[in-house]
mmCIF file of C-alpha atoms in Angstrom:
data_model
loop_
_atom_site.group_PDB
_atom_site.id
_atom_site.type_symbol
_atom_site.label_atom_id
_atom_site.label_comp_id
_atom_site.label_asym_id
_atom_site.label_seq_id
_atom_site.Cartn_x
_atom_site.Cartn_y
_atom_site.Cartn_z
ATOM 1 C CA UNK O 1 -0.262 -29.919 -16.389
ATOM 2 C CA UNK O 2 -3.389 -30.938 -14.214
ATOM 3 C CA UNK O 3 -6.565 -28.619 -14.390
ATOM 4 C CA UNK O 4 -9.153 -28.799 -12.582
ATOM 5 C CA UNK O 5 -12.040 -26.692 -14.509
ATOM 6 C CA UNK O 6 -15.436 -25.503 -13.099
ATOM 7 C CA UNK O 7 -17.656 -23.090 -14.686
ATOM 8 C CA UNK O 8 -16.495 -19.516 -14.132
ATOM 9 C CA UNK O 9 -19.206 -17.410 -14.472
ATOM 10 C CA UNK O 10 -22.317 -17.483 -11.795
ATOM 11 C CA UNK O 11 -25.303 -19.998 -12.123
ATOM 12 C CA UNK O 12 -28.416 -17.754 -11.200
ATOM 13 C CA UNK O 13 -31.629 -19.590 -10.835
ATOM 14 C CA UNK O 14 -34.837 -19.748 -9.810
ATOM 15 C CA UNK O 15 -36.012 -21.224 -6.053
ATOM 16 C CA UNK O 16 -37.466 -24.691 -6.244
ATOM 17 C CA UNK O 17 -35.148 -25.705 -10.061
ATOM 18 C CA UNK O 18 -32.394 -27.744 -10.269
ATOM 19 C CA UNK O 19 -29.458 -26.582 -10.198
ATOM 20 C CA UNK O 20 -26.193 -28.399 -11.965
ATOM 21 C CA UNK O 21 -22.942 -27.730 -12.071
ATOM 22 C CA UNK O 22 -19.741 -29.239 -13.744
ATOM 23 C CA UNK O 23 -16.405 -30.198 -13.015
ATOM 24 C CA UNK O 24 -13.747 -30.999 -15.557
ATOM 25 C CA UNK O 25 -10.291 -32.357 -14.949
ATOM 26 C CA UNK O 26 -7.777 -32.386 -17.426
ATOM 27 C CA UNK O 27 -4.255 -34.797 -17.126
ATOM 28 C CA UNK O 28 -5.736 -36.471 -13.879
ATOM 29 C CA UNK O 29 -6.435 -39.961 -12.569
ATOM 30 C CA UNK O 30 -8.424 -38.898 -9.293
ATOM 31 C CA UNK O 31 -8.994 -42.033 -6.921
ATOM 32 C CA UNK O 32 -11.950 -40.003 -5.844
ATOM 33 C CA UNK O 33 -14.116 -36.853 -6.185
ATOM 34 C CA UNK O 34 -15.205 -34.050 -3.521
ATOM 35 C CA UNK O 35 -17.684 -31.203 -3.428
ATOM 36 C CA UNK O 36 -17.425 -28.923 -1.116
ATOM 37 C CA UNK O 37 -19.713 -25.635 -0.383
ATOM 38 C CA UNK O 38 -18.001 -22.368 0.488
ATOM 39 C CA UNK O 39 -19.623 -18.953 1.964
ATOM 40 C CA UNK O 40 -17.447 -15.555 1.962
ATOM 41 C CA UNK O 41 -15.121 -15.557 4.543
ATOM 42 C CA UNK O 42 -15.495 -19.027 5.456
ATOM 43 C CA UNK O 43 -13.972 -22.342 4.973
ATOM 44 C CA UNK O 44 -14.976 -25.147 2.824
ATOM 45 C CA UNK O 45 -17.610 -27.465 4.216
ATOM 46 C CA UNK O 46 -17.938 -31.041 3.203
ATOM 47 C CA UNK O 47 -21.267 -31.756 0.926
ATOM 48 C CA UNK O 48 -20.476 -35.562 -0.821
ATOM 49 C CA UNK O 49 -17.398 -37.519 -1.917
ATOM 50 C CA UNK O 50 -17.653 -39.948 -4.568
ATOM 51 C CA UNK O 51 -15.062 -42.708 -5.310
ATOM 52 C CA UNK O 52 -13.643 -43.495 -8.829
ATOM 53 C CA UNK O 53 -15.543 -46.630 -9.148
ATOM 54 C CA UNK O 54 -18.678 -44.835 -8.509
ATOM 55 C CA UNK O 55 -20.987 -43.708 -10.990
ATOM 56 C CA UNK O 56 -23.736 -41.631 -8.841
ATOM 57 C CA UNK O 57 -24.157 -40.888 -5.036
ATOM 58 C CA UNK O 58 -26.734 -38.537 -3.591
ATOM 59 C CA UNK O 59 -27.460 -37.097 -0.149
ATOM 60 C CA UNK O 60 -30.653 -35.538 0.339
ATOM 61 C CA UNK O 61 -31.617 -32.673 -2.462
ATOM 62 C CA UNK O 62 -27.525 -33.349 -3.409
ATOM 63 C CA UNK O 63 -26.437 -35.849 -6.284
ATOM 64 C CA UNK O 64 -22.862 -36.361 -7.462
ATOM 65 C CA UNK O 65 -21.772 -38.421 -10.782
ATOM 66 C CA UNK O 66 -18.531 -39.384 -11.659
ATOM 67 C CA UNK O 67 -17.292 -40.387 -15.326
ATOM 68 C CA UNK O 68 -13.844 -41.057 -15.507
ATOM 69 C CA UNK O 69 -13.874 -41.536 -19.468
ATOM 70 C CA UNK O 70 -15.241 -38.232 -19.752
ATOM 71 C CA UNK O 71 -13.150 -36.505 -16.828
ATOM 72 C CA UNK O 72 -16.248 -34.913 -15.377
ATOM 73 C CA UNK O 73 -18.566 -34.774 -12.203
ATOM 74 C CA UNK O 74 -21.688 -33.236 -12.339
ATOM 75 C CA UNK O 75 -23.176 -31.730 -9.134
ATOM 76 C CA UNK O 76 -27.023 -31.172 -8.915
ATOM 77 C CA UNK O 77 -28.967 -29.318 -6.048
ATOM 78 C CA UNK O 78 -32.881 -30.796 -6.808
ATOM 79 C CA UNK O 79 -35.928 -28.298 -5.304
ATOM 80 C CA UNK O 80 -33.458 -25.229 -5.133
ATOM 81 C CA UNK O 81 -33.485 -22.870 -2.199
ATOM 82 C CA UNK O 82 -32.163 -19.000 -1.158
ATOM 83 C CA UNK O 83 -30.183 -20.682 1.580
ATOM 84 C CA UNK O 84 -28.154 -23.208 -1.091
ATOM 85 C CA UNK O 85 -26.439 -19.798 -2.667
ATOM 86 C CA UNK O 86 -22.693 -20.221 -2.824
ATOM 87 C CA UNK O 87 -19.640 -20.849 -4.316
ATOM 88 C CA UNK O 88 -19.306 -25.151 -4.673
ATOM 89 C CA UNK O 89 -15.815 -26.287 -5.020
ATOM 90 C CA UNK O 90 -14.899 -29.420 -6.513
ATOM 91 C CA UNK O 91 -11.817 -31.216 -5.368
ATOM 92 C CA UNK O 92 -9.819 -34.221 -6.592
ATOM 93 C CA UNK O 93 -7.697 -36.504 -4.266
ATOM 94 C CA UNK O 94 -5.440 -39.287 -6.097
ATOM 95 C CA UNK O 95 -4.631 -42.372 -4.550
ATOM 96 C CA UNK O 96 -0.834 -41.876 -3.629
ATOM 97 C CA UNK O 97 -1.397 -38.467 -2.160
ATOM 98 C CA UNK O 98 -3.162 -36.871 0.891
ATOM 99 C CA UNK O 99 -3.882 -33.199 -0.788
ATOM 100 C CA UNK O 100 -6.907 -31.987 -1.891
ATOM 101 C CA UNK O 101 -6.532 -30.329 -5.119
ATOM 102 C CA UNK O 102 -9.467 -27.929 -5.664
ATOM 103 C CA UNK O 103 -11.203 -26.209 -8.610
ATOM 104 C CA UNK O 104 -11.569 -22.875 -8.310
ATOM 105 C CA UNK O 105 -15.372 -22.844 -7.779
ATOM 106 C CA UNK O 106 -18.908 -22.235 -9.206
ATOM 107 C CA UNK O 107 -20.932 -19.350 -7.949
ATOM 108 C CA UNK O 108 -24.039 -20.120 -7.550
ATOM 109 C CA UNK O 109 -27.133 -17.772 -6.618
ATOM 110 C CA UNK O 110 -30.796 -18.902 -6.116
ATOM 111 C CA UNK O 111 -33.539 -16.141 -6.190
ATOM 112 C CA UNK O 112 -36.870 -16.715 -4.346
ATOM 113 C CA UNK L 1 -20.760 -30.755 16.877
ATOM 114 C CA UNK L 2 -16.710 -31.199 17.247
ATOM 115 C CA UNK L 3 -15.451 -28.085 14.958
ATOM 116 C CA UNK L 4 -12.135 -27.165 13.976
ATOM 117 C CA UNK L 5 -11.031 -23.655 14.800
ATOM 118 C CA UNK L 6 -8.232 -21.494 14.386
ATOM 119 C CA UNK L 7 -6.405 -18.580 16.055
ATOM 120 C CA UNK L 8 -6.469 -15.578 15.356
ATOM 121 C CA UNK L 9 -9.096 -15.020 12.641
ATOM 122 C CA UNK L 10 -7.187 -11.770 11.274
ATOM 123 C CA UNK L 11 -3.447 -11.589 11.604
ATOM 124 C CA UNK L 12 -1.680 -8.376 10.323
ATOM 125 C CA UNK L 13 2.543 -8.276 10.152
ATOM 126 C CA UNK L 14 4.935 -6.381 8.610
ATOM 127 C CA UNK L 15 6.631 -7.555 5.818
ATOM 128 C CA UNK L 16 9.923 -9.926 7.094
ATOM 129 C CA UNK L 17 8.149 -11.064 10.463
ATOM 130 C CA UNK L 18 7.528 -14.440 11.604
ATOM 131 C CA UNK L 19 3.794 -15.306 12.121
ATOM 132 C CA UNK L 20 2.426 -18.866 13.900
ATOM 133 C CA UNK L 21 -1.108 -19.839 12.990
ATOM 134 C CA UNK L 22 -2.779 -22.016 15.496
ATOM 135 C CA UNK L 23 -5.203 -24.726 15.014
ATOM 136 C CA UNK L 24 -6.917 -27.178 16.936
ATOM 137 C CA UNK L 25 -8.026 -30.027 15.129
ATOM 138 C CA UNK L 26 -10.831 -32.231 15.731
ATOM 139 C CA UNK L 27 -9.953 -34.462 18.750
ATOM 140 C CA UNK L 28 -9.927 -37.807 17.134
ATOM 141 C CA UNK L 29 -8.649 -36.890 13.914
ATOM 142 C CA UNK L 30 -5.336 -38.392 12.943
ATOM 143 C CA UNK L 31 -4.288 -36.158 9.908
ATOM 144 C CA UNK L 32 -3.622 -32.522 10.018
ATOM 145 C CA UNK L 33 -3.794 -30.019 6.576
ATOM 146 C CA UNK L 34 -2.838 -26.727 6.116
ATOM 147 C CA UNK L 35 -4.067 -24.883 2.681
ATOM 148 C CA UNK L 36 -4.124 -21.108 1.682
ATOM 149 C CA UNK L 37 -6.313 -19.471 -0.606
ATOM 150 C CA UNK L 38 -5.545 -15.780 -2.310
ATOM 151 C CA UNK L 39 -8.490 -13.550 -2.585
ATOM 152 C CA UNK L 40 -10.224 -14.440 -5.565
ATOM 153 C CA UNK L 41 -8.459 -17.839 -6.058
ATOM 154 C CA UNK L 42 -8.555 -20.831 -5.413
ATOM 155 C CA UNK L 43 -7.644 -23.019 -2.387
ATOM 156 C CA UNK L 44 -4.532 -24.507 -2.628
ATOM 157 C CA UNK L 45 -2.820 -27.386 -0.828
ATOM 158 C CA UNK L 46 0.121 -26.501 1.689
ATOM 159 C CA UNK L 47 0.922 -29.965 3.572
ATOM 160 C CA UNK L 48 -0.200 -32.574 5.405
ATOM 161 C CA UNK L 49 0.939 -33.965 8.583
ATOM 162 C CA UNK L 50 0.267 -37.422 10.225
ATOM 163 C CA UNK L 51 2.044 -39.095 13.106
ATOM 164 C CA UNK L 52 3.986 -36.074 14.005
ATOM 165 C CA UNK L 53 5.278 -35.805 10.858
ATOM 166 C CA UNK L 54 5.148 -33.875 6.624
ATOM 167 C CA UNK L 55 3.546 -36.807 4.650
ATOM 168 C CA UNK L 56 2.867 -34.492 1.548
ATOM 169 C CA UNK L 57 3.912 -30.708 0.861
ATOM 170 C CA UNK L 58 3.327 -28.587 -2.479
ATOM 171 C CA UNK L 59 5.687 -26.603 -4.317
ATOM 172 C CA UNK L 60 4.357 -23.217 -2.316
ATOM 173 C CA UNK L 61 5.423 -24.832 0.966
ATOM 174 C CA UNK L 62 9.079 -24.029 0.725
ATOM 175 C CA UNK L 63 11.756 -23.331 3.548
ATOM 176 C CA UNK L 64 9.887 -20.222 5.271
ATOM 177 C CA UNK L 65 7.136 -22.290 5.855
ATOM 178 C CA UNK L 66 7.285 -25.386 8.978
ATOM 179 C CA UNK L 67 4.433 -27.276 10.730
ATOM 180 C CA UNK L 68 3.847 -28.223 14.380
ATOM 181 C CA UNK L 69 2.375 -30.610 16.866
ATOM 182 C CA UNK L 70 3.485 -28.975 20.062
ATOM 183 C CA UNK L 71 1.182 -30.768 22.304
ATOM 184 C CA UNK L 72 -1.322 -33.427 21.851
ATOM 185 C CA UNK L 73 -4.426 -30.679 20.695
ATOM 186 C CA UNK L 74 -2.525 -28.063 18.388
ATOM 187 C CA UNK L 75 -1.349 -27.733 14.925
ATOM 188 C CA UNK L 76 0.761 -24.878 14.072
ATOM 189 C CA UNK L 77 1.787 -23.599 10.722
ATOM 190 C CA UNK L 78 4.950 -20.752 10.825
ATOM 191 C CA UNK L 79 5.739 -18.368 8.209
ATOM 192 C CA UNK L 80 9.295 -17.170 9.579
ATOM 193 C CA UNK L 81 9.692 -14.083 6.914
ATOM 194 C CA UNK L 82 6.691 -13.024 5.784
ATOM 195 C CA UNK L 83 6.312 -11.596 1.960
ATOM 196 C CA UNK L 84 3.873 -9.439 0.732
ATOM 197 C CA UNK L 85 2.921 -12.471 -1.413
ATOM 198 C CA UNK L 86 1.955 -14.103 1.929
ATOM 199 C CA UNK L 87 -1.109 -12.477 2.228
ATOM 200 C CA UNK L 88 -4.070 -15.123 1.754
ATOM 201 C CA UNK L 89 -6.451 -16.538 4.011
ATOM 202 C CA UNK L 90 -4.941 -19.760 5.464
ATOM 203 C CA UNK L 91 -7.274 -22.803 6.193
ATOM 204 C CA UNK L 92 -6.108 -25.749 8.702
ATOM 205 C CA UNK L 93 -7.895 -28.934 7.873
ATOM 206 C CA UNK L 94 -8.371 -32.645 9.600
ATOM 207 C CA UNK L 95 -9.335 -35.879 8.985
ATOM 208 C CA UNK L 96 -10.026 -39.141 10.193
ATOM 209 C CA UNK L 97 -8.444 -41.377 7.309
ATOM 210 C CA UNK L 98 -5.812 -40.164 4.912
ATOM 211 C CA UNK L 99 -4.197 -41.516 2.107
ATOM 212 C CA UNK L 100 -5.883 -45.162 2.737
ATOM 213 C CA UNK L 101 -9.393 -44.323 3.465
ATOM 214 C CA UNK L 102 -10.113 -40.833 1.371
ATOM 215 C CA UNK L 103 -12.158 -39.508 3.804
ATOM 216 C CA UNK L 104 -13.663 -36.094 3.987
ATOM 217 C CA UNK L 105 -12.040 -33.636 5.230
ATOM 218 C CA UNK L 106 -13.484 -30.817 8.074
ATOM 219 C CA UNK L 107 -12.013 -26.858 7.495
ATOM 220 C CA UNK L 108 -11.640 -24.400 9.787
ATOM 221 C CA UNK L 109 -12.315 -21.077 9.650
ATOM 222 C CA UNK L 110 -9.817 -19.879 8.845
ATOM 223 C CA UNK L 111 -6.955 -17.095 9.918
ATOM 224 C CA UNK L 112 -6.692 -13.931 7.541
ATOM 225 C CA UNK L 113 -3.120 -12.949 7.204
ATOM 226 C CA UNK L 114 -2.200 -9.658 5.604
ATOM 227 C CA UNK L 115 1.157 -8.977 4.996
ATOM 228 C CA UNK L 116 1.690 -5.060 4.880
#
């Protein structure tokens, strides 16, 4: 079956590192690759989206990659801050489908 | 900013009742989501709508469960009997492009439902 795997327990660091996190899908083709951030109580918000003949986008402090041969994306917050604590969902869209199908999440929690 | 929003944000029923959750998408979006997520889980696809009507539904989206465009700014997903199972914070979704252009999609708040 498909599985969508991000890591389960909470990434604490320190204000001003890097932060990465990982995404790994299992029995998958995804056409293309979202991250998405999520506070308590509140709905997903859009952060990048990265297409399967992509190998690296970024957006600010954000960067994305995308290797298909290894089945992972790797999500990186550069020059950390309190305000980037939260849970970061990856999702995975395939190309004959409209539904997002979304990992369960990476808590993450940056200290001053 | 355009937003999508939802109504209400905390919906309690008894068990067997029919709920409606409201949405308003974002005004020139052309595809409509609905996805739940169970405290402490993850958020799971429901069904997508485009061009007044289903163009993708999961396995949880059975016969209780029906979408709606009643007018041109609503979306409306109804749970006609409600389980206890129900319970789960439900998400409506929109986006510009669907299937063809894979384009980000914009959440909503979301409506609480508790199922008692």
């Amino acid at each position: 079956s498909q599985k969508i795997e991000q890591n389960s327990e909470a990434l604490n660091i320190q204000e001003g590192k890097t932060a990465t996190l990982t995404c790994n899908y299992t029995n998958y083709s995804p056409a293309y690759l979202q991250w998405y951030r999520q506070d308590p109580g509140r709905g997903p918000v859009f952060l990048l989206l990265i297409r399967e003949n992509e190998k690296e986008k970024r957006k600010e402090r954000l960067k994305v990659t995308f290797d298909t041969t290894l089945k992972q994306s790797l999500f990186h917050i550069t020059a950390s801050q309190p305000a980037d604590s939260a849970t970061y969902l990856c999702a995975l869209g395939a190309n004959s489908g409209y539904a997002l199908n979304f990992g369960k999440g990476t808590s993450l929690l940056v200290t001053p | 900013e355009p937003e999508v929003t939802q109504t209400p944000s905390h919906q309690v029923t008894q068990m067997g009742q029919e709920v409606i959750l409201r949405c308003v998408p974002i005004s020139n979006h052309l595809y409509f989501y609905w996805y739940r997520q169970i405290l402490g889980q993850k958020v799971e696809f429901l069904v997508s709508f485009y061009n007044n009507e289903i163009s993708e539904k999961s396995e949880i989206f059975d016969d209780q469960f029906s979408v709606e465009r009643p007018d041109g700014s609503n979306f409306t997903l109804k749970i006609r009997s409600t389980k206890l199972e129900d319970s789960a914070m439900y998400f409506c979704a929109s986006s510009v492009l669907g299937l063809a252009g894979h384009s980000e999609q914009f959440f909503g708040p979301g409506t609480r439902l508790t199922v008692l």
